[in-house]
Short mmCIF file of C-alpha atoms in Angstrom, two decimals:
data_model
loop_
_atom_site.label_atom_id
_atom_site.label_comp_id
_atom_site.label_asym_id
_atom_site.label_seq_id
_atom_site.Cartn_x
_atom_site.Cartn_y
_atom_site.Cartn_z
CA GLU A 5 0.00 0.00 0.00
CA PHE A 6 1.22 3.49 -0.80
CA GLY A 7 -0.98 6.54 -0.65
CA LYS A 8 -4.33 5.68 -2.20
CA HIS A 9 -2.84 2.83 -4.19
CA ASN A 10 -3.20 -0.83 -3.18
CA ILE A 11 -1.50 -3.71 -4.95
CA ASP A 12 -1.79 -7.41 -4.16
CA ALA A 13 0.10 -10.20 -5.91
CA LEU A 14 0.10 -13.96 -5.59
CA VAL A 15 2.25 -16.65 -7.18
CA GLY A 16 1.65 -20.31 -6.47
CA TYR A 17 2.46 -23.86 -7.42
CA GLU A 18 0.30 -26.92 -6.86
CA SER A 19 0.68 -30.58 -7.65
CA MET A 20 -1.39 -33.73 -7.26
CA GLU A 21 -0.50 -37.37 -7.69
CA TYR A 22 -2.94 -40.23 -7.23
CA ASN A 23 -2.19 -43.94 -7.26
CA SER A 24 -4.63 -46.79 -6.77
CA GLU A 25 -3.96 -50.52 -6.67
CA SER A 26 -6.60 -53.18 -6.15
CA VAL A 27 -6.74 -56.96 -5.93
CA TYR A 28 -9.99 -58.92 -6.20
CA ALA A 29 -10.61 -62.61 -5.58
CA LEU A 30 -13.81 -64.61 -5.60
CA GLY A 31 -14.25 -68.04 -4.06
CA TYR A 32 -16.46 -70.24 -1.90
CA ASN A 33 -16.27 -73.01 0.72
CA MET A 34 -14.33 -71.33 3.51
CA TYR A 35 -12.38 -73.66 5.78
CA ASN A 36 -12.77 -71.30 8.73
CA ASP A 37 -15.59 -68.75 8.61
CA LYS A 38 -13.66 -66.43 10.96
CA ASN A 39 -10.65 -66.15 8.66
CA TRP A 40 -11.47 -63.76 5.82
CA THR A 41 -8.41 -64.33 3.65
CA VAL A 42 -7.95 -65.73 0.17
CA GLY A 43 -5.87 -68.59 1.53
CA ASN A 44 -8.85 -69.74 3.62
CA VAL A 45 -10.99 -70.34 0.50
CA ILE A 46 -11.05 -73.95 -0.71
CA ASP A 47 -12.62 -73.41 -4.16
CA LYS A 48 -11.37 -70.33 -5.97
CA ILE A 49 -13.42 -69.08 -8.92
CA ASN A 50 -11.55 -66.10 -10.36
CA GLY A 51 -9.55 -63.04 -9.52
CA SER A 52 -8.44 -59.76 -10.98
CA GLY A 53 -6.35 -56.72 -10.21
CA SER A 54 -5.68 -53.23 -11.46
CA PHE A 55 -3.33 -50.31 -11.04
CA SER A 56 -4.02 -46.71 -12.01
CA GLU A 57 -2.24 -43.43 -11.59
CA ILE A 58 -2.75 -39.78 -12.49
CA ALA A 59 -0.77 -36.60 -11.95
CA ARG A 60 -1.41 -32.91 -12.42
CA ILE A 61 0.64 -29.79 -11.77
CA GLY A 62 -0.28 -26.14 -11.97
CA LEU A 63 1.48 -22.78 -11.95
CA LEU A 64 -0.76 -19.90 -10.96
CA SER A 65 -0.47 -16.15 -10.52
CA ARG A 66 -2.77 -13.24 -9.75
CA VAL A 67 -2.31 -9.49 -9.36
CA SER A 68 -4.91 -6.95 -8.30
CA TYR A 69 -4.88 -3.18 -7.97
CA ASP A 70 -7.27 -0.59 -6.66
CA PHE A 71 -7.09 3.18 -6.37
CA ASP A 72 -8.75 4.77 -3.36
CA THR A 73 -11.19 1.78 -3.11
CA LYS A 74 -12.85 3.31 -6.18
CA TYR A 75 -11.32 1.66 -9.23
CA TYR A 76 -10.36 -2.01 -9.19
CA VAL A 77 -8.61 -4.16 -11.76
CA SER A 78 -7.28 -7.70 -11.48
CA ALA A 79 -5.70 -10.30 -13.73
CA SER A 80 -4.73 -13.92 -13.34
CA TYR A 81 -2.81 -16.49 -15.33
CA ARG A 82 -2.33 -20.19 -14.78
CA ARG A 83 -0.62 -22.97 -16.66
CA ASP A 84 -1.69 -26.55 -15.98
CA ALA A 85 -0.48 -29.96 -17.08
CA SER A 86 -2.38 -33.24 -16.84
CA SER A 87 -1.17 -36.78 -17.42
CA ARG A 88 -4.50 -37.54 -19.12
CA PHE A 89 -3.14 -35.91 -22.31
CA HIS A 90 -0.29 -36.78 -24.64
CA PRO A 91 3.01 -35.09 -23.62
CA ASP A 92 2.80 -32.85 -26.71
CA ASN A 93 -0.60 -31.50 -25.58
CA ARG A 94 -0.25 -31.86 -21.82
CA TRP A 95 -0.06 -28.15 -20.98
CA GLY A 96 -2.94 -25.68 -21.06
CA ASN A 97 -2.79 -21.91 -20.58
CA PHE A 98 -5.70 -19.95 -19.07
CA PHE A 99 -6.10 -16.33 -18.02
CA SER A 100 -8.67 -13.88 -16.74
CA VAL A 101 -9.06 -10.13 -16.33
CA GLY A 102 -11.67 -8.18 -14.41
CA THR A 103 -12.53 -4.66 -13.33
CA ARG A 104 -14.95 -2.98 -10.92
CA TRP A 105 -16.00 0.63 -10.53
CA ASN A 106 -17.27 1.65 -7.09
CA MET A 107 -19.60 4.43 -8.23
CA LYS A 108 -20.75 5.23 -4.70
CA ARG A 109 -17.31 6.68 -4.03
CA GLU A 110 -17.78 9.26 -6.81
CA ALA A 111 -18.68 12.81 -5.84
CA PHE A 112 -21.97 12.75 -7.77
CA LEU A 113 -23.27 9.86 -5.61
CA GLU A 114 -21.55 10.32 -2.25
CA ASP A 115 -24.24 12.63 -0.85
CA ILE A 116 -27.24 10.57 -2.05
CA ASP A 117 -28.23 8.86 1.19
CA TRP A 118 -30.73 6.36 -0.21
CA ILE A 119 -27.99 4.76 -2.34
CA ASN A 120 -25.86 2.78 0.10
CA SER A 121 -23.66 1.12 -2.53
CA LEU A 122 -23.52 0.94 -6.30
CA SER A 123 -20.89 -0.66 -8.51
CA LEU A 124 -20.33 -1.81 -12.06
CA ARG A 125 -18.19 -4.86 -12.77
CA ALA A 126 -16.99 -6.68 -15.87
CA SER A 127 -14.75 -9.68 -16.41
CA TYR A 128 -13.44 -12.18 -18.92
CA GLY A 129 -11.94 -15.48 -17.91
CA GLU A 130 -10.90 -18.89 -19.19
CA VAL A 131 -11.10 -22.20 -17.34
CA GLY A 132 -9.70 -25.54 -18.45
CA ASN A 133 -11.35 -28.92 -17.94
CA ASN A 134 -9.90 -32.42 -18.16
CA MET A 135 -12.38 -34.32 -15.99
CA GLY A 136 -14.60 -35.55 -18.81
CA ILE A 137 -12.12 -38.18 -19.98
CA GLY A 138 -10.41 -41.26 -18.56
CA LEU A 139 -7.03 -41.42 -16.84
CA TYR A 140 -5.34 -42.72 -20.01
CA ALA A 141 -7.48 -40.93 -22.56
CA TYR A 142 -4.83 -40.43 -25.24
CA GLN A 143 -3.38 -43.96 -25.20
CA ALA A 144 -4.30 -47.05 -27.18
CA LEU A 145 -5.56 -49.54 -24.60
CA TYR A 146 -5.93 -53.32 -24.68
CA GLU A 147 -7.69 -55.84 -22.48
CA ILE A 148 -6.04 -59.11 -21.52
CA THR A 149 -8.07 -62.18 -22.42
CA THR A 150 -7.57 -65.77 -23.52
CA ASN A 151 -7.49 -67.22 -27.01
CA GLY A 152 -7.42 -71.01 -27.35
CA GLY A 153 -6.05 -71.30 -23.86
CA ASP A 154 -3.25 -68.79 -24.49
CA ALA A 155 -3.03 -65.17 -23.41
CA GLY A 156 -4.42 -62.66 -25.87
CA LEU A 157 -5.12 -58.95 -26.20
CA LEU A 158 -8.28 -57.13 -27.31
CA LYS A 159 -8.10 -53.51 -28.36
CA SER A 160 -10.51 -51.50 -26.21
CA GLN A 161 -9.51 -47.90 -26.97
CA LEU A 162 -7.90 -46.17 -29.95
CA ALA A 163 -5.06 -43.71 -29.49
CA ALA A 164 -6.00 -40.02 -29.41
CA ASN A 165 -2.70 -38.15 -29.32
CA ASP A 166 -4.25 -34.86 -30.47
CA VAL A 167 -6.74 -34.38 -27.62
CA LYS A 168 -6.20 -31.32 -25.44
CA TRP A 169 -7.86 -29.34 -22.67
CA GLU A 170 -11.45 -28.21 -22.99
CA THR A 171 -11.68 -24.44 -22.57
CA THR A 172 -14.59 -22.43 -21.20
CA GLN A 173 -14.57 -18.70 -21.94
CA ASN A 174 -16.82 -16.58 -19.75
CA ILE A 175 -17.85 -12.93 -20.18
CA ASP A 176 -19.70 -11.33 -17.27
CA VAL A 177 -21.04 -7.76 -16.88
CA ALA A 178 -23.22 -6.65 -13.98
CA VAL A 179 -24.54 -3.72 -11.96
CA GLU A 180 -25.10 -4.34 -8.25
CA GLY A 181 -25.85 -2.30 -5.18
CA ARG A 182 -27.91 -1.63 -2.04
CA LEU A 183 -30.73 0.93 -1.70
CA PHE A 184 -32.53 2.48 1.29
CA ASP A 185 -30.40 0.29 3.57
CA ARG A 186 -32.96 -2.45 2.90
CA MET A 187 -32.75 -3.69 -0.66
CA ASN A 188 -29.91 -5.50 -2.48
CA PHE A 189 -30.03 -5.97 -6.23
CA SER A 190 -27.93 -7.30 -9.09
CA VAL A 191 -28.54 -7.28 -12.85
CA GLY A 192 -26.01 -9.00 -15.09
CA TYR A 193 -25.32 -10.45 -18.51
CA PHE A 194 -23.17 -13.52 -19.11
CA ASN A 195 -21.88 -15.41 -22.13
CA LYS A 196 -20.26 -18.72 -21.34
CA ARG A 197 -18.73 -20.37 -24.40
CA SER A 198 -17.18 -23.83 -24.20
CA LYS A 199 -14.89 -24.88 -27.02
CA ASP A 200 -12.76 -27.92 -27.89
CA LEU A 201 -15.34 -30.11 -26.14
CA LEU A 202 -14.14 -33.66 -25.58
CA PHE A 203 -16.41 -36.20 -27.21
CA GLU A 204 -16.20 -39.88 -28.09
CA VAL A 205 -16.75 -40.04 -31.85
CA LYS A 206 -18.08 -43.31 -33.27
CA LEU A 207 -15.99 -44.69 -36.10
CA PRO A 208 -17.08 -47.03 -38.93
CA LEU A 209 -17.00 -50.76 -38.19
CA SER A 210 -14.16 -50.95 -40.70
CA ALA A 211 -11.98 -49.26 -38.04
CA GLY A 212 -12.56 -52.24 -35.78
CA SER A 213 -15.24 -53.19 -33.30
CA TYR A 214 -15.40 -53.64 -29.56
CA PRO A 215 -15.43 -56.22 -28.15
CA SER A 216 -13.18 -57.48 -30.93
CA GLY A 217 -15.33 -59.12 -33.58
CA GLY A 218 -18.48 -57.65 -32.02
CA THR A 219 -20.93 -55.11 -33.38
CA MET A 220 -20.09 -52.10 -31.19
CA ASN A 221 -18.35 -49.32 -33.09
CA MET A 222 -14.95 -48.32 -31.84
CA THR A 223 -14.81 -44.75 -30.61
CA GLN A 224 -12.02 -42.20 -30.61
CA LEU A 225 -11.76 -39.23 -28.28
CA GLN A 226 -11.67 -35.90 -30.12
CA ASN A 227 -11.92 -32.19 -29.35
CA ILE A 228 -15.04 -31.19 -31.24
CA GLY A 229 -17.78 -28.66 -30.99
CA THR A 230 -18.44 -25.26 -29.45
CA ILE A 231 -21.40 -24.48 -27.20
CA SER A 232 -22.65 -21.07 -26.07
CA ASN A 233 -24.73 -20.48 -22.94
CA ARG A 234 -25.72 -16.83 -22.63
CA GLY A 235 -28.37 -14.87 -20.85
CA PHE A 236 -29.21 -12.56 -17.95
CA GLU A 237 -29.11 -13.00 -14.20
CA ILE A 238 -31.41 -10.85 -12.04
CA ALA A 239 -31.52 -10.96 -8.25
CA ALA A 240 -33.09 -8.82 -5.54
CA ASP A 241 -33.82 -9.14 -1.84
CA VAL A 242 -35.41 -6.73 0.62
CA ASP A 243 -35.69 -6.46 4.41
CA ILE A 244 -39.47 -6.24 4.83
CA ILE A 245 -39.09 -6.11 8.63
CA LYS A 246 -35.98 -4.63 10.22
CA THR A 247 -36.01 -3.91 13.94
CA ARG A 248 -33.64 -4.46 16.84
CA ASP A 249 -34.71 -8.09 17.36
CA TRP A 250 -36.58 -8.96 14.17
CA THR A 251 -35.47 -9.17 10.54
CA TRP A 252 -37.47 -10.66 7.68
CA ASN A 253 -35.71 -10.77 4.33
CA VAL A 254 -37.41 -11.94 1.13
CA GLY A 255 -35.55 -12.42 -2.14
CA VAL A 256 -36.02 -13.63 -5.69
CA ASP A 257 -33.60 -14.43 -8.48
CA ALA A 258 -34.01 -15.44 -12.10
CA THR A 259 -31.68 -16.70 -14.80
CA ILE A 260 -32.80 -16.24 -18.41
CA LEU A 261 -30.82 -18.79 -20.41
CA ASP A 262 -30.28 -19.28 -24.12
CA SER A 263 -28.16 -22.29 -25.05
CA GLU A 264 -26.89 -22.86 -28.59
CA ILE A 265 -24.54 -25.24 -30.36
CA ILE A 266 -22.16 -23.07 -32.37
CA LYS A 267 -19.98 -25.65 -34.06
CA LEU A 268 -19.97 -29.40 -34.73
CA PRO A 269 -17.41 -31.47 -36.65
CA ASN A 270 -17.99 -30.95 -40.36
CA GLY A 271 -21.28 -29.26 -39.42
CA GLU A 272 -22.98 -32.67 -39.26
CA ASP A 273 -25.80 -33.43 -36.82
CA ILE A 274 -25.27 -36.05 -34.10
CA LEU A 275 -28.29 -38.10 -33.04
CA ASN A 276 -28.44 -38.65 -29.28
CA GLY A 277 -31.38 -40.93 -28.53
CA THR A 278 -34.55 -38.84 -28.52
CA GLN A 279 -32.47 -35.67 -28.86
CA LYS A 280 -30.07 -34.39 -31.48
CA TYR A 281 -27.04 -32.12 -31.52
CA SER A 282 -27.35 -29.64 -34.36
CA GLU A 283 -25.71 -26.29 -35.11
CA GLY A 284 -28.00 -23.39 -34.26
CA HIS A 285 -30.11 -25.46 -31.87
CA PRO A 286 -29.99 -25.77 -28.06
CA VAL A 287 -27.80 -28.44 -26.52
CA ARG A 288 -30.81 -30.40 -25.27
CA GLU A 289 -33.65 -30.26 -27.77
CA TRP A 290 -36.05 -33.09 -28.44
CA PHE A 291 -35.91 -34.64 -31.89
CA THR A 292 -38.37 -37.49 -32.09
CA TYR A 293 -41.69 -38.73 -33.45
CA HIS A 294 -44.67 -36.43 -32.99
CA PHE A 295 -47.61 -37.91 -31.11
CA GLU A 296 -50.82 -36.65 -32.75
CA GLY A 297 -53.31 -38.22 -30.33
CA VAL A 298 -55.41 -41.38 -30.03
CA ASP A 299 -57.65 -42.98 -32.66
CA GLN A 300 -61.04 -42.83 -30.91
CA MET A 301 -62.29 -45.83 -32.89
CA THR A 302 -59.45 -48.21 -31.93
CA GLY A 303 -57.57 -46.59 -29.05
CA ARG A 304 -54.28 -46.80 -30.94
CA SER A 305 -51.71 -44.01 -30.81
CA LEU A 306 -51.33 -41.85 -33.91
CA TYR A 307 -48.09 -40.29 -35.13
CA THR A 308 -47.15 -37.86 -37.89
CA ILE A 309 -46.44 -40.01 -40.91
CA ASP A 310 -43.39 -39.75 -43.14
CA PRO A 311 -44.84 -39.14 -46.64
CA GLU A 312 -42.13 -41.33 -48.14
CA GLN A 313 -43.21 -44.22 -45.89
CA LYS A 314 -46.93 -44.01 -46.67
CA ALA A 315 -46.95 -46.98 -49.03
CA ALA A 316 -44.97 -49.13 -46.59
CA ALA A 317 -47.25 -48.13 -43.73
CA GLU A 318 -50.32 -49.04 -45.75
CA LYS A 319 -48.85 -52.42 -46.65
CA ALA A 320 -48.11 -53.12 -42.98
CA GLY A 321 -51.58 -52.07 -41.89
CA ALA A 322 -50.18 -49.10 -39.96
CA LEU A 323 -51.85 -46.37 -42.06
CA VAL A 324 -54.89 -44.54 -40.68
CA THR A 325 -56.74 -41.77 -42.54
CA ILE A 326 -59.05 -39.51 -40.49
CA ASN A 327 -60.88 -36.61 -42.15
CA GLY A 328 -58.48 -36.78 -45.08
CA GLN A 329 -55.38 -36.63 -42.86
CA ASP A 330 -52.94 -39.56 -42.91
CA TYR A 331 -51.39 -40.92 -39.72
CA THR A 332 -49.35 -43.96 -38.76
CA THR A 333 -49.80 -46.17 -35.73
CA VAL A 334 -46.18 -47.37 -35.78
CA THR A 335 -43.23 -45.00 -35.31
CA THR A 336 -41.26 -47.00 -37.88
CA TYR A 337 -43.19 -45.08 -40.54
CA GLY A 338 -43.32 -41.82 -38.62
CA MET A 339 -41.44 -38.60 -39.23
CA LYS A 340 -39.01 -37.20 -36.67
CA ASP A 341 -38.97 -33.47 -36.08
CA TRP A 342 -37.91 -30.88 -33.51
CA CYS A 343 -40.29 -31.01 -30.55
CA GLY A 344 -39.03 -28.30 -28.19
CA LYS A 345 -36.08 -27.94 -25.84
CA ALA A 346 -35.71 -29.80 -22.57
CA THR A 347 -34.06 -26.97 -20.66
CA PRO A 348 -36.16 -24.18 -19.09
CA SER A 349 -36.09 -20.66 -20.51
CA VAL A 350 -36.14 -19.15 -17.02
CA TYR A 351 -35.21 -20.68 -13.69
CA GLY A 352 -34.42 -19.42 -10.24
CA ALA A 353 -35.49 -19.33 -6.61
CA ILE A 354 -37.58 -17.43 -4.07
CA THR A 355 -36.13 -17.18 -0.57
CA SER A 356 -37.40 -16.11 2.84
CA ASN A 357 -35.30 -15.70 5.97
CA LEU A 358 -36.91 -14.72 9.28
CA THR A 359 -34.56 -13.88 12.17
CA TRP A 360 -35.35 -13.21 15.82
CA LYS A 361 -32.27 -12.45 17.93
CA ASP A 362 -30.06 -15.54 17.39
CA LEU A 363 -32.76 -17.76 15.92
CA SER A 364 -33.53 -17.93 12.21
CA LEU A 365 -35.95 -19.75 9.92
CA GLY A 366 -35.01 -19.99 6.27
CA MET A 367 -36.99 -21.27 3.29
CA THR A 368 -36.07 -21.65 -0.37
CA PHE A 369 -38.47 -22.34 -3.23
CA THR A 370 -37.03 -23.16 -6.65
CA TYR A 371 -38.88 -22.78 -9.95
CA SER A 372 -38.40 -23.15 -13.67
CA LEU A 373 -40.45 -21.94 -16.61
CA GLY A 374 -40.47 -23.68 -19.97
CA GLY A 375 -38.71 -26.87 -20.95
CA LYS A 376 -40.48 -30.01 -22.17
CA VAL A 377 -40.26 -33.52 -20.73
CA TYR A 378 -40.50 -36.75 -22.70
CA ASP A 379 -43.31 -39.11 -21.66
CA SER A 380 -42.28 -42.58 -22.77
CA SER A 381 -45.31 -44.42 -21.41
#
């Protein structure tokens, strides 16, 4: 500290190493039921064992500065390495920068008594993620098995030397303050973009199958796709009762969220069960057959028919025409279409906290508006 200037700096180093070893044996007919050891088992059935290890190191730094508790600015930088990635892509670099303006300290607001605090803040930051993959994600892995009585190997994972850290970029801008010594509020905008998302991409059966000779497509881990989650966050709480012994505070907050897939590999859609990943659409949006209702004459379910499957549906006895409109009773001949997103458009909570001296009673009610659920019955 010197004069009205305040500077704070931090430099750090962190490391983590994890090792796990396990041995498993299964048997029956114990010679002595009080001796729980493998040697006490007469008939041994099978056994197995495993060993795993992971390591991560990080270099981190942060510096912050403020002038007269009025203007604040801070920046951080960290460099991390994880053994989950190939040595050529092991390191990731991430930084952030932020600023805050304490407007209440300005001359044009200092004498306004009903404004207790008011500030404007903005920040940009990056965060890395490596938790969505296995401990040996980049390596080609094999399982030990038997083949004609001899030891054999089955390929269980393809090499992925190019995979690297996922990165989440976050922009945040907000105004916050306290009014009348009773009410706190915050209004903000955020844009959280995740890029280089780690995803297991299915490969053609010609690349091999798993288990070996089976029908499951081999997968390979790749950094694909970019997702954007942006919206507004609004929060307010007020002291409805504020006396020497009693305080009753009621608050409400809301997050208005818009999620969108920005980029997919080669721009191609990826079907995910009853949902589908597609550029320009939310991350979780239903893509399935459309239920039209029930045939009142037979009680059978009716679905929107695929015009190209009309002849096949008629041949199979799955075509129903009502008032000139064609339907199908079997989804095999139905048409899939977008059916609404699964995530809510608005979600948040309403809180109440009643305090008398040192006793308090708190309640929280959560809510969400919008978002469709899939009824599979």
